[in-house]
PDB file of C-alpha atoms and ligand atoms in Angstrom:
ATOM      1  CA  MET I  28      80.897 112.088 127.084  1.00 95.00           C
ATOM      2  CA  ILE I  29      82.163 113.787 130.238  1.00 98.00           C
ATOM      3  CA  TYR I  30      81.083 117.390 130.897  1.00 98.00           C
ATOM      4  CA  TYR I  31      83.816 119.224 132.795  1.00 98.00           C
ATOM      5  CA  LYS I  32      82.437 122.119 134.836  1.00 98.00           C
ATOM      6  CA  THR I  33      83.567 125.735 134.959  1.00 98.00           C
ATOM      7  CA  PRO I  34      84.293 127.338 138.358  1.00 98.00           C
ATOM      8  CA  GLU I  35      80.939 129.173 138.060  1.00 98.00           C
ATOM      9  CA  GLU I  36      79.093 125.912 137.492  1.00 98.00           C
ATOM     10  CA  ILE I  37      80.891 124.350 140.449  1.00 98.00           C
ATOM     11  CA  GLU I  38      79.660 127.184 142.681  1.00 98.00           C
ATOM     12  CA  LEU I  39      76.079 126.581 141.515  1.00 98.00           C
ATOM     13  CA  MET I  40      76.562 122.880 142.221  1.00 98.00           C
ATOM     14  CA  ARG I  41      77.815 123.725 145.708  1.00 98.00           C
ATOM     15  CA  ILE I  42      74.460 125.419 146.393  1.00 98.00           C
ATOM     16  CA  SER I  43      72.518 122.358 145.167  1.00 98.00           C
ATOM     17  CA  ASN I  44      74.667 119.960 147.148  1.00 98.00           C
ATOM     18  CA  LEU I  45      74.565 122.034 150.334  1.00 98.00           C
ATOM     19  CA  LEU I  46      70.782 121.963 150.125  1.00 98.00           C
ATOM     20  CA  VAL I  47      70.951 118.158 150.001  1.00 99.00           C
ATOM     21  CA  SER I  48      73.218 118.129 153.072  1.00 98.00           C
ATOM     22  CA  LYS I  49      70.784 120.409 154.898  1.00 98.00           C
ATOM     23  CA  THR I  50      67.850 118.215 153.875  1.00 98.00           C
ATOM     24  CA  LEU I  51      69.665 115.166 155.276  1.00 98.00           C
ATOM     25  CA  ALA I  52      70.378 117.118 158.480  1.00 98.00           C
ATOM     26  CA  HIS I  53      66.666 117.922 158.681  1.00 98.00           C
ATOM     27  CA  VAL I  54      65.887 114.219 158.230  1.00 98.00           C
ATOM     28  CA  GLY I  55      68.426 113.504 160.977  1.00 98.00           C
ATOM     29  CA  SER I  56      66.555 115.811 163.336  1.00 97.00           C
ATOM     30  CA  ILE I  57      63.286 113.846 163.012  1.00 97.00           C
ATOM     31  CA  ILE I  58      64.332 110.261 162.353  1.00 98.00           C
ATOM     32  CA  LYS I  59      63.921 107.966 165.376  1.00 96.00           C
ATOM     33  CA  PRO I  60      62.243 104.695 166.350  1.00 97.00           C
ATOM     34  CA  GLY I  61      58.490 104.887 165.669  1.00 98.00           C
ATOM     35  CA  VAL I  62      58.871 107.326 162.740  1.00 98.00           C
ATOM     36  CA  SER I  63      58.155 105.913 159.262  1.00 98.00           C
ATOM     37  CA  GLY I  64      59.818 106.180 155.878  1.00 98.00           C
ATOM     38  CA  ALA I  65      56.756 108.070 154.629  1.00 98.00           C
ATOM     39  CA  ASP I  66      57.166 110.602 157.470  1.00 98.00           C
ATOM     40  CA  ILE I  67      60.759 111.512 156.603  1.00 98.00           C
ATOM     41  CA  ASP I  68      59.976 111.487 152.885  1.00 98.00           C
ATOM     42  CA  ARG I  69      57.160 114.003 153.307  1.00 98.00           C
ATOM     43  CA  GLU I  70      59.333 116.235 155.502  1.00 98.00           C
ATOM     44  CA  ALA I  71      62.215 116.110 153.024  1.00 98.00           C
ATOM     45  CA  GLU I  72      60.000 116.985 150.062  1.00 98.00           C
ATOM     46  CA  THR I  73      58.525 119.990 151.878  1.00 98.00           C
ATOM     47  CA  PHE I  74      62.003 121.128 152.983  1.00 98.00           C
ATOM     48  CA  ILE I  75      63.371 120.907 149.429  1.00 99.00           C
ATOM     49  CA  ARG I  76      60.408 122.733 147.857  1.00 98.00           C
ATOM     50  CA  ASP I  77      60.480 125.416 150.589  1.00 98.00           C
ATOM     51  CA  HIS I  78      64.061 126.115 149.463  1.00 98.00           C
ATOM     52  CA  GLY I  79      62.969 126.616 145.861  1.00 98.00           C
ATOM     53  CA  ALA I  80      64.291 123.289 144.587  1.00 98.00           C
ATOM     54  CA  GLU I  81      62.761 120.115 143.135  1.00 98.00           C
ATOM     55  CA  PRO I  82      63.233 116.630 144.549  1.00 98.00           C
ATOM     56  CA  ALA I  83      65.420 114.921 141.950  1.00 98.00           C
ATOM     57  CA  PHE I  84      64.456 111.311 142.568  1.00 98.00           C
ATOM     58  CA  LYS I  85      60.675 111.741 142.422  1.00 98.00           C
ATOM     59  CA  ASN I  86      59.527 110.193 139.121  1.00 97.00           C
ATOM     60  CA  TYR I  87      63.156 109.551 138.111  1.00 97.00           C
ATOM     61  CA  GLU I  88      62.779 106.433 135.973  1.00 96.00           C
ATOM     62  CA  GLY I  89      59.461 106.006 137.794  1.00 97.00           C
ATOM     63  CA  PHE I  90      60.781 106.149 141.377  1.00 98.00           C
ATOM     64  CA  PRO I  91      57.794 107.206 143.509  1.00 98.00           C
ATOM     65  CA  ALA I  92      59.410 109.248 146.315  1.00 98.00           C
ATOM     66  CA  THR I  93      61.749 112.097 147.273  1.00 98.00           C
ATOM     67  CA  LEU I  94      64.099 109.908 149.314  1.00 98.00           C
ATOM     68  CA  CYS I  95      65.474 106.424 148.933  1.00 98.00           C
ATOM     69  CA  VAL I  96      65.138 104.890 152.395  1.00 98.00           C
ATOM     70  CA  SER I  97      66.991 101.618 152.901  1.00 98.00           C
ATOM     71  CA  VAL I  98      66.826  99.879 156.292  1.00 98.00           C
ATOM     72  CA  ASN I  99      69.381  97.374 157.668  1.00 98.00           C
ATOM     73  CA  GLU I 100      70.036  94.754 154.936  1.00 98.00           C
ATOM     74  CA  ALA I 101      68.630  97.111 152.274  1.00 98.00           C
ATOM     75  CA  VAL I 102      71.594  98.588 150.410  1.00 98.00           C
ATOM     76  CA  VAL I 103      69.979 101.331 148.313  1.00 98.00           C
ATOM     77  CA  HIS I 104      66.784 102.346 146.453  1.00 98.00           C
ATOM     78  CA  GLY I 105      64.380 101.434 149.270  1.00 98.00           C
ATOM     79  CA  ILE I 106      60.937 102.980 148.782  1.00 98.00           C
ATOM     80  CA  PRO I 107      59.758 104.944 151.814  1.00 98.00           C
ATOM     81  CA  SER I 108      56.325 103.889 153.096  1.00 98.00           C
ATOM     82  CA  LYS I 109      53.946 104.192 156.042  1.00 98.00           C
ATOM     83  CA  GLU I 110      54.529 100.534 156.849  1.00 97.00           C
ATOM     84  CA  GLN I 111      58.293 101.081 157.018  1.00 97.00           C
ATOM     85  CA  VAL I 112      58.365 102.020 160.713  1.00 98.00           C
ATOM     86  CA  PHE I 113      61.867 102.387 162.150  1.00 98.00           C
ATOM     87  CA  GLN I 114      62.873 100.368 165.199  1.00 98.00           C
ATOM     88  CA  GLU I 115      65.453 100.883 167.923  1.00 97.00           C
ATOM     89  CA  GLY I 116      68.766  99.456 166.679  1.00 97.00           C
ATOM     90  CA  ASP I 117      68.021  99.981 162.966  1.00 98.00           C
ATOM     91  CA  ILE I 118      70.427 101.562 160.539  1.00 98.00           C
ATOM     92  CA  VAL I 119      68.674 103.664 157.898  1.00 98.00           C
ATOM     93  CA  SER I 120      70.409 104.771 154.706  1.00 98.00           C
ATOM     94  CA  VAL I 121      68.806 107.906 153.313  1.00 98.00           C
ATOM     95  CA  ASP I 122      69.697 108.992 149.785  1.00 98.00           C
ATOM     96  CA  CYS I 123      68.517 112.399 148.580  1.00 98.00           C
ATOM     97  CA  GLY I 124      68.790 114.413 145.370  1.00 98.00           C
ATOM     98  CA  VAL I 125      67.672 117.906 144.384  1.00 98.00           C
ATOM     99  CA  LEU I 126      67.552 120.052 141.260  1.00 98.00           C
ATOM    100  CA  LEU I 127      68.262 123.734 141.873  1.00 98.00           C
ATOM    101  CA  ASN I 128      69.291 126.432 139.367  1.00 98.00           C
ATOM    102  CA  GLY I 129      69.600 123.756 136.693  1.00 98.00           C
ATOM    103  CA  TYR I 130      72.131 121.645 138.617  1.00 98.00           C
ATOM    104  CA  TYR I 131      71.761 118.482 140.620  1.00 98.00           C
ATOM    105  CA  GLY I 132      72.873 117.658 144.134  1.00 99.00           C
ATOM    106  CA  ASP I 133      73.066 114.073 145.439  1.00 99.00           C
ATOM    107  CA  SER I 134      74.128 112.707 148.806  1.00 99.00           C
ATOM    108  CA  ALA I 135      73.450 109.795 151.122  1.00 99.00           C
ATOM    109  CA  TYR I 136      73.933 109.176 154.825  1.00 98.00           C
ATOM    110  CA  THR I 137      73.331 106.146 157.048  1.00 98.00           C
ATOM    111  CA  PHE I 138      71.681 106.974 160.367  1.00 98.00           C
ATOM    112  CA  ALA I 139      71.961 104.748 163.447  1.00 98.00           C
ATOM    113  CA  LEU I 140      68.783 104.700 165.544  1.00 97.00           C
ATOM    114  CA  GLY I 141      69.297 104.364 169.276  1.00 93.00           C
ATOM    115  CA  GLU I 142      71.546 101.583 170.529  1.00 93.00           C
ATOM    116  CA  VAL I 143      73.041  99.879 167.475  1.00 97.00           C
ATOM    117  CA  ASP I 144      75.208  96.757 167.585  1.00 97.00           C
ATOM    118  CA  GLU I 145      78.876  97.795 167.891  1.00 98.00           C
ATOM    119  CA  GLN I 146      79.852  95.639 164.884  1.00 98.00           C
ATOM    120  CA  VAL I 147      77.330  97.540 162.774  1.00 98.00           C
ATOM    121  CA  MET I 148      78.494 100.921 164.112  1.00 98.00           C
ATOM    122  CA  GLU I 149      81.991  99.981 162.966  1.00 98.00           C
ATOM    123  CA  LEU I 150      80.591  99.253 159.476  1.00 98.00           C
ATOM    124  CA  LEU I 151      79.120 102.780 159.417  1.00 98.00           C
ATOM    125  CA  ARG I 152      82.384 104.392 160.530  1.00 98.00           C
ATOM    126  CA  VAL I 153      84.407 102.466 157.953  1.00 98.00           C
ATOM    127  CA  THR I 154      81.971 103.219 155.111  1.00 98.00           C
ATOM    128  CA  LYS I 155      81.970 106.932 155.919  1.00 98.00           C
ATOM    129  CA  GLU I 156      85.768 106.930 156.141  1.00 98.00           C
ATOM    130  CA  ALA I 157      85.891 105.155 152.766  1.00 98.00           C
ATOM    131  CA  VAL I 158      84.098 108.130 151.160  1.00 98.00           C
ATOM    132  CA  TYR I 159      86.844 110.467 152.372  1.00 98.00           C
ATOM    133  CA  LEU I 160      89.595 108.105 151.250  1.00 98.00           C
ATOM    134  CA  GLY I 161      87.965 108.035 147.814  1.00 98.00           C
ATOM    135  CA  ILE I 162      87.660 111.828 147.731  1.00 98.00           C
ATOM    136  CA  GLU I 163      91.376 112.202 148.579  1.00 98.00           C
ATOM    137  CA  GLN I 164      92.154 110.459 145.301  1.00 98.00           C
ATOM    138  CA  ALA I 165      90.061 112.871 143.214  1.00 98.00           C
ATOM    139  CA  CYS I 166      93.109 114.884 142.145  1.00 98.00           C
ATOM    140  CA  VAL I 167      94.392 116.097 138.805  1.00 98.00           C
ATOM    141  CA  GLY I 168      96.876 113.554 137.466  1.00 95.00           C
ATOM    142  CA  ASN I 169      95.381 110.548 139.249  1.00 98.00           C
ATOM    143  CA  ARG I 170      93.325 107.936 137.420  1.00 98.00           C
ATOM    144  CA  LEU I 171      89.636 107.333 138.036  1.00 98.00           C
ATOM    145  CA  ARG I 172      90.169 103.812 139.362  1.00 98.00           C
ATOM    146  CA  ASP I 173      92.483 105.142 142.072  1.00 98.00           C
ATOM    147  CA  ILE I 174      89.274 106.200 143.835  1.00 98.00           C
ATOM    148  CA  GLY I 175      87.771 102.713 143.794  1.00 98.00           C
ATOM    149  CA  TYR I 176      91.091 101.191 144.709  1.00 98.00           C
ATOM    150  CA  ALA I 177      91.274 103.374 147.841  1.00 98.00           C
ATOM    151  CA  VAL I 178      87.719 102.437 148.864  1.00 98.00           C
ATOM    152  CA  GLN I 179      88.109  98.741 148.166  1.00 98.00           C
ATOM    153  CA  SER I 180      91.491  98.245 149.769  1.00 98.00           C
ATOM    154  CA  PHE I 181      90.320  99.967 152.955  1.00 98.00           C
ATOM    155  CA  ALA I 182      86.924  98.244 153.240  1.00 98.00           C
ATOM    156  CA  GLU I 183      87.752  94.786 151.891  1.00 98.00           C
ATOM    157  CA  ARG I 184      91.420  94.144 152.516  1.00 96.00           C
ATOM    158  CA  GLN I 185      91.643  95.986 155.818  1.00 97.00           C
ATOM    159  CA  HIS I 186      88.158  95.406 157.232  1.00 98.00           C
ATOM    160  CA  LYS I 187      86.931  92.259 155.406  1.00 98.00           C
ATOM    161  CA  TYR I 188      83.616  93.806 154.385  1.00 98.00           C
ATOM    162  CA  GLY I 189      81.871  93.288 151.036  1.00 98.00           C
ATOM    163  CA  VAL I 190      82.047  96.242 148.644  1.00 98.00           C
ATOM    164  CA  VAL I 191      78.985  96.197 146.368  1.00 98.00           C
ATOM    165  CA  ARG I 192      79.951  95.922 142.696  1.00 98.00           C
ATOM    166  CA  ASP I 193      76.562  96.199 141.003  1.00 98.00           C
ATOM    167  CA  LEU I 194      76.031  99.881 141.790  1.00 98.00           C
ATOM    168  CA  VAL I 195      78.536 102.678 141.347  1.00 98.00           C
ATOM    169  CA  GLY I 196      79.132 106.407 141.779  1.00 98.00           C
ATOM    170  CA  HIS I 197      78.758 108.777 138.838  1.00 98.00           C
ATOM    171  CA  GLY I 198      79.376 112.121 137.241  1.00 98.00           C
ATOM    172  CA  ILE I 199      76.769 114.750 138.102  1.00 99.00           C
ATOM    173  CA  GLY I 200      75.800 118.192 136.815  1.00 98.00           C
ATOM    174  CA  LYS I 201      72.897 119.219 134.595  1.00 98.00           C
ATOM    175  CA  LYS I 202      71.940 115.561 134.792  1.00 98.00           C
ATOM    176  CA  LEU I 203      71.650 113.468 137.945  1.00 98.00           C
ATOM    177  CA  HIS I 204      73.717 110.685 136.433  1.00 98.00           C
ATOM    178  CA  GLU I 205      76.438 111.649 133.995  1.00 98.00           C
ATOM    179  CA  GLU I 206      79.571 109.959 132.784  1.00 98.00           C
ATOM    180  CA  PRO I 207      81.886 108.667 134.087  1.00 98.00           C
ATOM    181  CA  GLU I 208      80.858 105.741 136.243  1.00 98.00           C
ATOM    182  CA  VAL I 209      82.805 105.738 139.510  1.00 98.00           C
ATOM    183  CA  PRO I 210      83.129 102.174 140.819  1.00 98.00           C
ATOM    184  CA  ASN I 211      84.050 101.509 144.443  1.00 98.00           C
ATOM    185  CA  PHE I 212      86.604  98.900 143.425  1.00 98.00           C
ATOM    186  CA  GLY I 213      89.366  98.575 140.899  1.00 96.00           C
ATOM    187  CA  GLN I 214      93.050  98.633 140.212  1.00 97.00           C
ATOM    188  CA  ARG I 215      95.300 101.563 140.878  1.00 97.00           C
ATOM    189  CA  GLY I 216      96.459 103.483 137.787  1.00 97.00           C
ATOM    190  CA  ARG I 217      93.505 102.425 135.616  1.00 98.00           C
ATOM    191  CA  GLY I 218      90.680 104.408 134.068  1.00 97.00           C
ATOM    192  CA  ILE I 219      90.577 107.920 132.637  1.00 97.00           C
ATOM    193  CA  LYS I 220      92.953 110.634 133.807  1.00 98.00           C
ATOM    194  CA  ILE I 221      91.263 112.866 136.357  1.00 98.00           C
ATOM    195  CA  GLN I 222      91.049 116.448 135.080  1.00 98.00           C
ATOM    196  CA  GLU I 223      90.123 119.810 136.501  1.00 98.00           C
ATOM    197  CA  GLY I 224      86.366 120.431 136.384  1.00 98.00           C
ATOM    198  CA  LEU I 225      85.371 116.802 136.865  1.00 98.00           C
ATOM    199  CA  VAL I 226      82.439 116.627 139.303  1.00 99.00           C
ATOM    200  CA  ILE I 227      81.540 113.195 140.638  1.00 99.00           C
ATOM    201  CA  ALA I 228      79.468 111.512 143.324  1.00 99.00           C
ATOM    202  CA  ILE I 229      81.518 109.054 145.361  1.00 99.00           C
ATOM    203  CA  GLU I 230      79.182 106.600 147.067  1.00 98.00           C
ATOM    204  CA  PRO I 231      80.470 103.333 148.514  1.00 98.00           C
ATOM    205  CA  MET I 232      77.821 100.754 149.423  1.00 98.00           C
ATOM    206  CA  ILE I 233      79.397  98.332 151.866  1.00 98.00           C
ATOM    207  CA  ASN I 234      77.978  95.130 153.367  1.00 98.00           C
ATOM    208  CA  LEU I 235      78.956  93.609 156.695  1.00 98.00           C
ATOM    209  CA  GLY I 236      78.893  90.239 154.916  1.00 98.00           C
ATOM    210  CA  SER I 237      79.309  89.295 151.268  1.00 98.00           C
ATOM    211  CA  LYS I 238      79.304  91.824 148.435  1.00 98.00           C
ATOM    212  CA  SER I 239      76.461  90.071 146.582  1.00 98.00           C
ATOM    213  CA  VAL I 240      73.138  91.858 146.268  1.00 98.00           C
ATOM    214  CA  ARG I 241      69.713  91.182 144.800  1.00 98.00           C
ATOM    215  CA  GLN I 242      66.646  93.215 143.947  1.00 98.00           C
ATOM    216  CA  LEU I 243      63.345  92.798 145.775  1.00 98.00           C
ATOM    217  CA  LYS I 244      60.066  92.190 143.945  1.00 97.00           C
ATOM    218  CA  ASP I 245      59.112  95.870 144.303  1.00 97.00           C
ATOM    219  CA  GLY I 246      61.470  96.434 141.359  1.00 97.00           C
ATOM    220  CA  TRP I 247      63.605  98.927 143.306  1.00 98.00           C
ATOM    221  CA  THR I 248      64.990  97.877 146.684  1.00 98.00           C
ATOM    222  CA  ILE I 249      68.464  96.346 146.535  1.00 98.00           C
ATOM    223  CA  VAL I 250      69.333  94.103 149.507  1.00 98.00           C
ATOM    224  CA  SER I 251      72.436  92.190 150.502  1.00 98.00           C
ATOM    225  CA  LYS I 252      72.002  88.578 149.397  1.00 98.00           C
ATOM    226  CA  ASP I 253      73.058  87.217 152.784  1.00 98.00           C
ATOM    227  CA  ARG I 254      70.813  89.783 154.529  1.00 98.00           C
ATOM    228  CA  SER I 255      73.766  91.306 156.370  1.00 98.00           C
ATOM    229  CA  PRO I 256      73.516  95.015 157.287  1.00 98.00           C
ATOM    230  CA  SER I 257      74.651  97.458 154.624  1.00 98.00           C
ATOM    231  CA  ALA I 258      75.838 101.073 154.799  1.00 99.00           C
ATOM    232  CA  HIS I 259      75.815 103.841 152.180  1.00 99.00           C
ATOM    233  CA  TYR I 260      77.420 107.271 152.296  1.00 98.00           C
ATOM    234  CA  GLU I 261      77.711 109.613 149.334  1.00 99.00           C
ATOM    235  CA  GLN I 262      79.332 112.975 148.698  1.00 99.00           C
ATOM    236  CA  VAL I 263      79.831 115.065 145.584  1.00 99.00           C
ATOM    237  CA  VAL I 264      83.328 116.368 144.904  1.00 99.00           C
ATOM    238  CA  ALA I 265      84.691 118.783 142.304  1.00 99.00           C
ATOM    239  CA  VAL I 266      88.248 118.413 141.055  1.00 98.00           C
ATOM    240  CA  LYS I 267      90.194 121.656 141.299  1.00 98.00           C
ATOM    241  CA  LYS I 268      93.800 122.378 140.433  1.00 98.00           C
ATOM    242  CA  GLU I 269      94.518 122.686 144.170  1.00 97.00           C
ATOM    243  CA  GLY I 270      92.832 119.353 144.944  1.00 98.00           C
ATOM    244  CA  PRO I 271      89.408 117.875 145.670  1.00 98.00           C
ATOM    245  CA  ASP I 272      86.685 120.368 146.672  1.00 98.00           C
ATOM    246  CA  ARG I 273      83.821 118.728 148.577  1.00 98.00           C
ATOM    247  CA  LEU I 274      80.457 120.170 147.578  1.00 98.00           C
ATOM    248  CA  SER I 275      78.570 118.046 150.128  1.00 98.00           C
ATOM    249  CA  ASP I 276      78.898 118.742 153.835  1.00 98.00           C
ATOM    250  CA  PHE I 277      78.388 115.995 156.413  1.00 98.00           C
ATOM    251  CA  SER I 278      79.214 118.333 159.314  1.00 98.00           C
ATOM    252  CA  VAL I 279      75.670 119.765 159.380  1.00 98.00           C
ATOM    253  CA  ILE I 280      74.305 116.200 159.683  1.00 98.00           C
ATOM    254  CA  GLU I 281      76.855 115.197 162.315  1.00 98.00           C
ATOM    255  CA  GLU I 282      75.947 118.229 164.394  1.00 98.00           C
ATOM    256  CA  VAL I 283      72.326 117.033 164.488  1.00 97.00           C
ATOM    257  CA  GLU I 284      73.499 113.517 165.393  1.00 96.00           C
ATOM    258  CA  ARG I 285      75.495 114.903 168.320  1.00 95.00           C
ATOM    259  CA  LYS I 286      72.452 116.840 169.540  1.00 94.00           C
ATOM    260  CA  ASN I 287      70.284 113.704 169.300  1.00 90.00           C
ATOM    261  CA  ALA I 288      72.863 111.683 171.233  1.00 89.00           C
ATOM    262  CA  ALA I 289      73.105 114.332 173.963  1.00 89.00           C
ATOM    263  CA  LEU I 290      69.312 114.483 174.210  1.00 86.00           C
ATOM    264  CA  SER I 291      68.899 110.707 174.534  1.00 83.00           C
ATOM    265  CA  GLU I 292      71.659 110.732 177.170  1.00 84.00           C
ATOM    266  CA  VAL I 293      69.630 113.257 179.174  1.00 88.00           C
ATOM    267  CA  VAL I 294      66.503 111.093 178.791  1.00 84.00           C
ATOM    268  CA  ARG I 295      68.423 107.962 179.807  1.00 81.00           C
ATOM    269  CA  SER I 296      69.928 109.515 182.906  1.00 87.00           C
ATOM    270  CA  SER I 297      66.611 111.058 183.994  1.00 86.00           C
ATOM    271  CA  MET I 298      64.914 107.646 183.587  1.00 82.00           C
ATOM    272  CA  SER I 299      67.614 105.927 185.631  1.00 80.00           C
ATOM    273  CA  GLY I 300      67.125 108.653 188.263  1.00 69.00           C
ATOM    274  CA  VAL I 301      63.430 107.719 188.491  1.00 61.00           C
ATOM    275  CA  SER I 302      64.085 104.007 188.997  1.00 56.00           C
TER     276      SER I 302
HETATM  277 MG1   MG M  17      74.400 109.113 143.452  1.00 83.69          MG
HETATM  278 MG1   MG M  18      72.465 109.393 145.871  1.00 83.69          MG
END
């Protein structure tokens, strides 16, 4: 059963989802080569609790951490650890959920650490763009599969990437995962009619190589079968009469990324000045 949200509930969900965006921005301000998954997980948990919320993933179906931290060929559900030390050139997908005022927030962002291969940077740009193309379709009168169609045709037909089939987006509200499932593939004009009050997480997982994935022996981490790099971005959107209303906000994360880039540029130029 799908729970359509009232405007009041949507405003509460905006607060939950903005906290997730801010948590991811906080992660963005500390993540760099030499930092570990355990480091960013601890920071995120403290940040969430300091804002009066609960980490939503911790103990969810037994998941042991606040964040899912998935590096390079890991698609999603990576378990942060001390041993998971980030390297220059890594891409790190960070997925975060919170529970605040009875409503869940859920968002993911893939960070590029230092100098990343240009082919991989393009994968990140395309995956992020795919989220927005999906969101554009979240309009009254459209069908649910129009979202997946938009994501798939952009990422697969246009860019020849592999769109993961085994994991999908979802409704969200008083539960982290509600109906309906929101696949990142599909045919236009199929699925339920999109109605006002629908709140869903749109979260394409896109591989540089084939779409096939497998699970590691830890029982959680999903990796691309061919070990190609994989990107994951996720935003929550509410359907309003006027159109899609994004409850997540990547701009706070992007601002931190710009600051990091400017800072490393300063470091680079000062080092070249020394030599
Ligand atoms: Mg999700
Ligand atoms: Mg998520």
